[in-house]
XYZ file of C-alpha atoms in Angstrom:
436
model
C -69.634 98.099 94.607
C -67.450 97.258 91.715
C -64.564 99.527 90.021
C -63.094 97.610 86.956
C -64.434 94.097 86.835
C -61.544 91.932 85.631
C -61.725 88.131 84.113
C -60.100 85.092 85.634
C -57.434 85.397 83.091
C -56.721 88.730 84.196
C -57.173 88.220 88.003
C -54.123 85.310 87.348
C -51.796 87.677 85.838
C -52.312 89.823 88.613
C -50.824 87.147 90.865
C -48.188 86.043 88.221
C -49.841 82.182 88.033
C -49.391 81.289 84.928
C -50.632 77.624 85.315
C -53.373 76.330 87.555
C -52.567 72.705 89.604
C -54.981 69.826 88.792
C -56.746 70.505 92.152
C -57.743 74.035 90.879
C -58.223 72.685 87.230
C -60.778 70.373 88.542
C -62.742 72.187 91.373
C -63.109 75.646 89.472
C -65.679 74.652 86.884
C -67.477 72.134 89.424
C -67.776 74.938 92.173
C -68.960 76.795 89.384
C -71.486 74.838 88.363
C -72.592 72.771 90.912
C -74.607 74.029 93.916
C -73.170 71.779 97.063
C -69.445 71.116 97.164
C -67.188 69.817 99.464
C -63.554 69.610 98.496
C -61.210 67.991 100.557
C -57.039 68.744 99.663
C -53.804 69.038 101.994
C -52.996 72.438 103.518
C -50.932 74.504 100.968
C -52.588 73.053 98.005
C -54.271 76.519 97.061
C -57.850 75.957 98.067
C -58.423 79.477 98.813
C -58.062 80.295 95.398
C -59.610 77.153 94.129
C -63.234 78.605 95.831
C -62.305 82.251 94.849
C -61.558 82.004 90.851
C -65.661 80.687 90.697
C -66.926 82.412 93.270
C -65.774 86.223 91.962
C -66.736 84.912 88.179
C -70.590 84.236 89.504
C -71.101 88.428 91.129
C -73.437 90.351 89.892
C -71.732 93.764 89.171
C -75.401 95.434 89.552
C -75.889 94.108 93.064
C -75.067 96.781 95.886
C -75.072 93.847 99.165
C -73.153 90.720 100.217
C -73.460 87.934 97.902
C -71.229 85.696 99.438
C -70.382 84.828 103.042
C -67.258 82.984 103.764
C -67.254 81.618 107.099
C -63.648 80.312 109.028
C -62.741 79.371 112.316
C -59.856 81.528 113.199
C -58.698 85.154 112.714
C -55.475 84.439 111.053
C -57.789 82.374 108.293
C -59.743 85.909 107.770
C -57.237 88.181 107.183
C -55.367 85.143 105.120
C -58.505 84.750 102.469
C -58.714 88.664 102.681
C -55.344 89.382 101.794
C -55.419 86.673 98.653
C -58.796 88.206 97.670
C -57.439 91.811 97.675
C -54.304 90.823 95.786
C -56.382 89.678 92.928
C -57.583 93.298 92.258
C -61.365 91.354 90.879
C -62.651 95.030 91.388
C -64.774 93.965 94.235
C -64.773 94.943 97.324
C -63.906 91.958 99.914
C -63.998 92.463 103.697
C -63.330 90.554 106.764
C -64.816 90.633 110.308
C -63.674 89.182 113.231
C -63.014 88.956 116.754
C -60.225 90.294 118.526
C -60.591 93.833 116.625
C -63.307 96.869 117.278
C -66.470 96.471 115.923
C -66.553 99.870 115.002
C -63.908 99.081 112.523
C -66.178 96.500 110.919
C -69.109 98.843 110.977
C -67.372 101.879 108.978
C -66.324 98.702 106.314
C -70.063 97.209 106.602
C -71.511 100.635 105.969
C -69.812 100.627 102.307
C -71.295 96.847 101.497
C -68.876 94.320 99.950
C -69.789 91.802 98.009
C -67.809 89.173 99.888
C -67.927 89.265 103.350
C -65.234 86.800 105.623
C -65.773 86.424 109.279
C -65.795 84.007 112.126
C -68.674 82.606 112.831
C -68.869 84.480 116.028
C -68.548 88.084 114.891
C -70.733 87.215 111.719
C -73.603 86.395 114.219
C -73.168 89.288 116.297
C -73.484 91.668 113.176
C -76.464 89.477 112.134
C -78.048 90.296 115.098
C -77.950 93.832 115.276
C -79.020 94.165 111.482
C -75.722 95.466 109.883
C -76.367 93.799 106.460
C -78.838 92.408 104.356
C -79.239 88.933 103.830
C -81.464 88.630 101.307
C -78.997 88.708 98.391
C -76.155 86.231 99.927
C -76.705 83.188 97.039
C -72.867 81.571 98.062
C -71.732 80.296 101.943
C -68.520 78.930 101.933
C -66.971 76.949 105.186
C -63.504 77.139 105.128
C -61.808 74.856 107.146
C -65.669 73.553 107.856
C -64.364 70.469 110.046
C -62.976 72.879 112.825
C -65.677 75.552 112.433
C -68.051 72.684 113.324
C -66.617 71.716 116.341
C -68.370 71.909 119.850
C -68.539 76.134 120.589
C -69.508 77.121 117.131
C -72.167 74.869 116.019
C -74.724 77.172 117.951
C -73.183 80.274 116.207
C -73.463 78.458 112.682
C -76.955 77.435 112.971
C -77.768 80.600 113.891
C -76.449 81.945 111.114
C -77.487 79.054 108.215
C -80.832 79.929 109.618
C -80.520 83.769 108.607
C -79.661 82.849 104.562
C -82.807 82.480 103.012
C -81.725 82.628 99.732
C -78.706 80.088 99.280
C -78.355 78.586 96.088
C -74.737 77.380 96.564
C -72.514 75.913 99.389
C -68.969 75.179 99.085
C -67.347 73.229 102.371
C -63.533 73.085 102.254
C -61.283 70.751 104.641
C -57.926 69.485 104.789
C -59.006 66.299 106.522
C -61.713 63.485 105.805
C -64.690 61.831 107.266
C -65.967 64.426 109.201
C -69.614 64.750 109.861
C -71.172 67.480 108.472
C -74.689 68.489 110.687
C -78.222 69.159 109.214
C -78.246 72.786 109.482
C -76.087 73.120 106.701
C -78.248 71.477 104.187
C -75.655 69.789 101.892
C -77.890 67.793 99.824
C -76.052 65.442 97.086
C -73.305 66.637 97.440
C -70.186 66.836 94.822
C -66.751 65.795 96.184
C -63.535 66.616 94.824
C -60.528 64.388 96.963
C -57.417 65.261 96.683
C -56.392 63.698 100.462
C -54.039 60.864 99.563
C -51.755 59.928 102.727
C -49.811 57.624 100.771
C -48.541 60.215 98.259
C -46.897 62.327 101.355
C -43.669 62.771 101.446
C -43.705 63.185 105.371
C -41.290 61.200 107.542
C -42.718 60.465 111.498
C -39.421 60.208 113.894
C -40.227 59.436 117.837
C -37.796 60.857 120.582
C -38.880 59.340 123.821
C -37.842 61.102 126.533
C -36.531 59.346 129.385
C -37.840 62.510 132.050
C -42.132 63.748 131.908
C -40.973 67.437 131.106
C -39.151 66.646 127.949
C -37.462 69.348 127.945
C -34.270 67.894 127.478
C -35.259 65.630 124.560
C -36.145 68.936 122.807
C -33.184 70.492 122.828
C -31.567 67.497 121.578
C -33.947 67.668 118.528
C -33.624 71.659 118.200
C -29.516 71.597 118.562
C -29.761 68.110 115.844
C -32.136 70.237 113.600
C -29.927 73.313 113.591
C -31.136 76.512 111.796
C -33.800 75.483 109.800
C -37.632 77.287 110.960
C -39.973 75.099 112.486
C -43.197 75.044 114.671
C -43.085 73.340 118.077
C -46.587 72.076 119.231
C -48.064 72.267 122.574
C -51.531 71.520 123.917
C -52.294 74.366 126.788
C -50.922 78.214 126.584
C -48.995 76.840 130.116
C -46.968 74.264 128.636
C -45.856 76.987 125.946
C -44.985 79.911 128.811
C -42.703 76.964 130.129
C -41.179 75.492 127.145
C -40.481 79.510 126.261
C -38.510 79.869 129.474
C -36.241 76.936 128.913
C -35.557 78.395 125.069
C -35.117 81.512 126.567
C -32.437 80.472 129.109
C -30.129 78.387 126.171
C -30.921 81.299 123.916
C -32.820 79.388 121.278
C -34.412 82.797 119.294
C -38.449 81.986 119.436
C -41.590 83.430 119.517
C -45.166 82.443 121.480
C -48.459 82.074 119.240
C -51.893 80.805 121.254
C -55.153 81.972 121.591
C -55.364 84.026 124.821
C -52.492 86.427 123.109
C -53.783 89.722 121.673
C -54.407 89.785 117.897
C -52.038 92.618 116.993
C -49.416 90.554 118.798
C -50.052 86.941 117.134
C -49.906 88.688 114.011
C -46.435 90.171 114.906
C -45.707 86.785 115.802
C -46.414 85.388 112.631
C -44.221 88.316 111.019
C -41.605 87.801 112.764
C -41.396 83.946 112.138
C -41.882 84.583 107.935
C -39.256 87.083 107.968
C -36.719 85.307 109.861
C -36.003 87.407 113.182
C -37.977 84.149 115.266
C -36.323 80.872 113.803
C -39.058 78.912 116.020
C -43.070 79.470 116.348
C -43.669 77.783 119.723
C -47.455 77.171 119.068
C -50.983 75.606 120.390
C -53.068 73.611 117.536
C -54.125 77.157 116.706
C -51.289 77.771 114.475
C -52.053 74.331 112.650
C -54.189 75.858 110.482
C -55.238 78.911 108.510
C -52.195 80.963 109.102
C -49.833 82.048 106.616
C -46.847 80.580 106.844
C -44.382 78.819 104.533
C -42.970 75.477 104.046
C -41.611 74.318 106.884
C -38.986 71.166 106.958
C -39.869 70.202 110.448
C -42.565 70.452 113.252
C -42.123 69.008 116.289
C -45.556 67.126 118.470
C -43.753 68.333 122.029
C -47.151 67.265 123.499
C -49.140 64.847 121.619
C -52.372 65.776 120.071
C -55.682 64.862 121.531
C -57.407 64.073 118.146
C -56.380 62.499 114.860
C -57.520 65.847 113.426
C -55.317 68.342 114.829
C -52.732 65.623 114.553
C -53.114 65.997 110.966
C -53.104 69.812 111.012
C -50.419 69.929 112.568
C -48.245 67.735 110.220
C -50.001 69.891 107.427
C -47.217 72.334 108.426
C -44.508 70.681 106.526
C -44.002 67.726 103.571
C -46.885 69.976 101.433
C -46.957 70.109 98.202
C -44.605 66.984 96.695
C -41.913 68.730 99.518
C -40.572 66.320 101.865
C -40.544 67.074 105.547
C -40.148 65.060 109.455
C -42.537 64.990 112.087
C -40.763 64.626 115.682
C -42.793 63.043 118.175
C -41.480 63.362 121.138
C -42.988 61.556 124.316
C -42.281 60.328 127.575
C -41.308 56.437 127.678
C -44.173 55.631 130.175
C -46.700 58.188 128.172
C -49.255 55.980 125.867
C -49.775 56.439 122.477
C -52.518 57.076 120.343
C -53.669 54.919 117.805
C -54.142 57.466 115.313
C -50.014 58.245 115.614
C -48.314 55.858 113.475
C -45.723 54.021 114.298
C -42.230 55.887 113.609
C -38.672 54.763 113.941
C -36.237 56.491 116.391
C -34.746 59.522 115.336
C -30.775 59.939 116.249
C -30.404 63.277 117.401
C -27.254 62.739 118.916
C -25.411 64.714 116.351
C -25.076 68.691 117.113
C -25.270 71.412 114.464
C -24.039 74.754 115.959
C -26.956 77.246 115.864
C -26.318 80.305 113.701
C -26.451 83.526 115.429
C -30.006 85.724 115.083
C -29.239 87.556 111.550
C -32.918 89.773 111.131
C -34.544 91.811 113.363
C -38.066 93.370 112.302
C -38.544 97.150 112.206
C -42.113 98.835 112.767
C -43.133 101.456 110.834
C -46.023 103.658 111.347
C -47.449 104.126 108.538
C -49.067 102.053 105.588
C -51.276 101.722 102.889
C -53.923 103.809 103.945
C -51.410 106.629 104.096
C -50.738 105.679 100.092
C -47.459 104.222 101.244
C -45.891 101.720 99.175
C -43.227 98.434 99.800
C -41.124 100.525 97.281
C -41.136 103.410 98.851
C -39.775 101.803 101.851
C -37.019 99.998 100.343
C -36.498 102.994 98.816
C -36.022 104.678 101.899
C -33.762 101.616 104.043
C -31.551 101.548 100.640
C -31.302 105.439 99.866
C -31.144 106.785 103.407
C -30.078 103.488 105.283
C -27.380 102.677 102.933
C -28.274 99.300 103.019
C -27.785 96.719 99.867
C -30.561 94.538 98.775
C -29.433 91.761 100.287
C -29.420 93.574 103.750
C -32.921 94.604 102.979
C -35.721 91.617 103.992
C -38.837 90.969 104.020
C -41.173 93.897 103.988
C -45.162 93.325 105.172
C -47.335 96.839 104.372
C -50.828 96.561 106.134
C -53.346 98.912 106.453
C -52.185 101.204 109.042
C -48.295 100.074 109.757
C -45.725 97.846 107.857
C -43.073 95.785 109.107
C -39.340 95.223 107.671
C -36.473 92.893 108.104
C -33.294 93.991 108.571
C -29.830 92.609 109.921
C -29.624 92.519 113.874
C -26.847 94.308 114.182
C -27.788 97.055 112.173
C -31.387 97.490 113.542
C -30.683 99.530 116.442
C -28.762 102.072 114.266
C -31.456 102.375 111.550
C -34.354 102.603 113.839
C -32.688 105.820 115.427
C -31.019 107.057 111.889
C -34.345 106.988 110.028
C -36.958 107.685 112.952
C -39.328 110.241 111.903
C -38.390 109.933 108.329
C -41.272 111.324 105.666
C -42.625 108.396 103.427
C -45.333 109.938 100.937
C -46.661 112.784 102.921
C -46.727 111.299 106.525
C -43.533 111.668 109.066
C -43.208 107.831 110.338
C -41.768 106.540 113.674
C -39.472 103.839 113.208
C -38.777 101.044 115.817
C -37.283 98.258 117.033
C -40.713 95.689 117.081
């Protein structure tokens, strides 16, 4: 199961941290020590890797099955915790499962057993029941993001599966937002809190737009052409709302992209890449993208609809101000539409000033070919800046995944490239090259 089994100390060097924040300070040694945990800290804050330090440090290295089962709500969460567990290089293997991808994929990974396993709860329980993996070894459950993973539609699933764990010594419950009730099933006896949820130290500023039509859609493109160029999320409630609002950007050629949850995996993910590389200035998103995706600061989000629950209200605002950054939430609604009591009250925002929008500078290049082919994000900037004659500040973002990798380059240059360097040889493999 294990190659070489590195230490904490060398597992941060790996990722270039040379100092831990007090969140992580504090929570490693209890989650190490204590066996029921629930920490509670604002999105960005690191509590993937305030769970994983501990976690990794209590493995046996002679045990050949799952040890710990790490249980989230969404896909983009999995392949998030994943990706930061693979990038420490702890020399163990770490695997995710979850919907929206072939379970014969997660078989051929289940067949060589890691010793963390991450799934949603539905995929987890559909493995369970078919017998792909042993639980009699699995001493750890973590529930990331636990308050949505409880929610109505999953609390079946996760009894189901709490029931299946025999053998649990330790659970570790992780939230970015208080006071929710944890059921039964889960068994948290006594447990140990760590709080790092203070509202008052945010640096977030609430602005309201009303909007004097119900559509809105004006009042948003006041806000978008005030805002300027800066990246930001726009929230709506229902996949229908979003097809519309995408129209209207469309037709006053505001660049975007579309994330919800009846979109294909592969293409939410290209969504995402898309928005952190620059080629999509604006996510146009359901509540699903207010959580467990990887995204960076943001300076602004916008509530186009307002949220049904305080919860996802706070999510959503999670997107930006993180971190001792500073940051606005637009509300936006309708002068007859009613309020909330969980929304606070905001002043107006003036969004009668106009900042020209910059033209679309990236554009994102597929390529087909990744790691699995031993290809490496040097050899592709190798390859744009060699063969491309581009210059390294032409060159963006590149994102290498298992089977394909993405890069940034400048829009008007994309076209070019994509048909220069088409069927170029990285490593050993001949890769297409595309316009995504």
């Amino acid at each position: 199961m294990a190659n070489t089994i590195r230490s904490q100390v060398e597992i941060l060097q790996k990722l270039n941290i040379h100092e831990l924040n007090p969140m992580q300070k504090e929570a490693i040694p209890v989650i190490k020590n204590k066996p029921n945990i629930i920490l509670l800290s604002p999105t960005g804050t690191g509590k993937t890797l305030a769970f994983l330090l501990p976690i990794i440090d209590l493995l046996d290295a002679d045990c050949n099955e799952i040890q710990v089962l790490i249980l989230v709500p969404s896909r983009e969460l999995a392949i998030q915790i994943e990706q930061v567990a693979r990038n420490m290089g702890s020399g163990y293997k770490i695997n995710a499962v979850y919907g929206g991808r072939a379970t014969s994929k997660d078989k051929i990974e289940l067949k060589h057993t890691p010793a963390i396993l991450i799934g949603t709860p539905g995929r987890v329980a559909d493995h369970l029941r078919q017998e792909r993996f042993s639980t009699a070894n699995i001493k750890t459950l973590v529930l990331d993001e636990f308050d949505k993973s409880l929610e109505v539609g999953f609390e079946e699933e996760m009894k189901n599966i709490t029931y299946l764990l025999p053998n649990l010594s330790k659970r570790i419950l992780t939230s970015a937002t208080q006071g929710v009730k944890i059921p039964g099933f889960v068994k948290l006896e006594q447990p140990t809190i760590i709080n790092y949820i203070k509202e008052e130290d945010s640096k977030l500023v609430y602005k309201m737009v009303v909007s004097p039509t119900k559509d809105k859609l004006g009042s948003l493109l006041k806000i978008l052409n005030h805002i300027g160029n800066d990246p930001g999320i726009i929230f709506c409630n229902l996949k229908k709302d979003i097809q519309e609002v995408s129209s209207f950007l469309d037709h006053n050629k505001i660049n975007h992209g579309t994330f919800h949850g009846d979109m294909e995996q592969k293409d939410r993910e290209r969504s995402l890449i898309k928005f952190r590389n620059g080629t999509h200035q604006i996510l146009l998103a359901t509540d699903l993208a207010a959580r467990g995706i990887d995204i960076a600061e943001l300076k602004f989000i916008i509530h186009y609809q307002l949220p049904y629950s305080k919860e996802e209200f706070t999510h959503r605002n999670g997107r930006t101000a993180r971190v001792n950054k500073e940051g606005t939430a637009y509300i936006v609604k309708w002068e007859e539409e009613p309020v909330q009591d969980f929304i606070p009250e905001a002043d107006l925002a003036d969004v009668t000033t106009k900042v020209t929008h910059k033209k679309q500078y990236w554009e994102t290049l597929f390529i087909s070919g990744g790691r699995k082919d031993k290809i490496s994000k040097g050899d592709i900037a190798g390859l744009f800046l060699k063969q491309g004659n581009l210059t390294k500040k032409q060159l963006g973002i590149i994102e290498l995944k298992q089977d394909c990798a993405f890069v940034a380059v400048p829009f008007t240059m994309a076209k070019e490239l994509a048909g220069a360097l088409n069927n170029s040889r990285l490593k050993k493999k001949k890769v297409r090259i595309t316009i995504l």
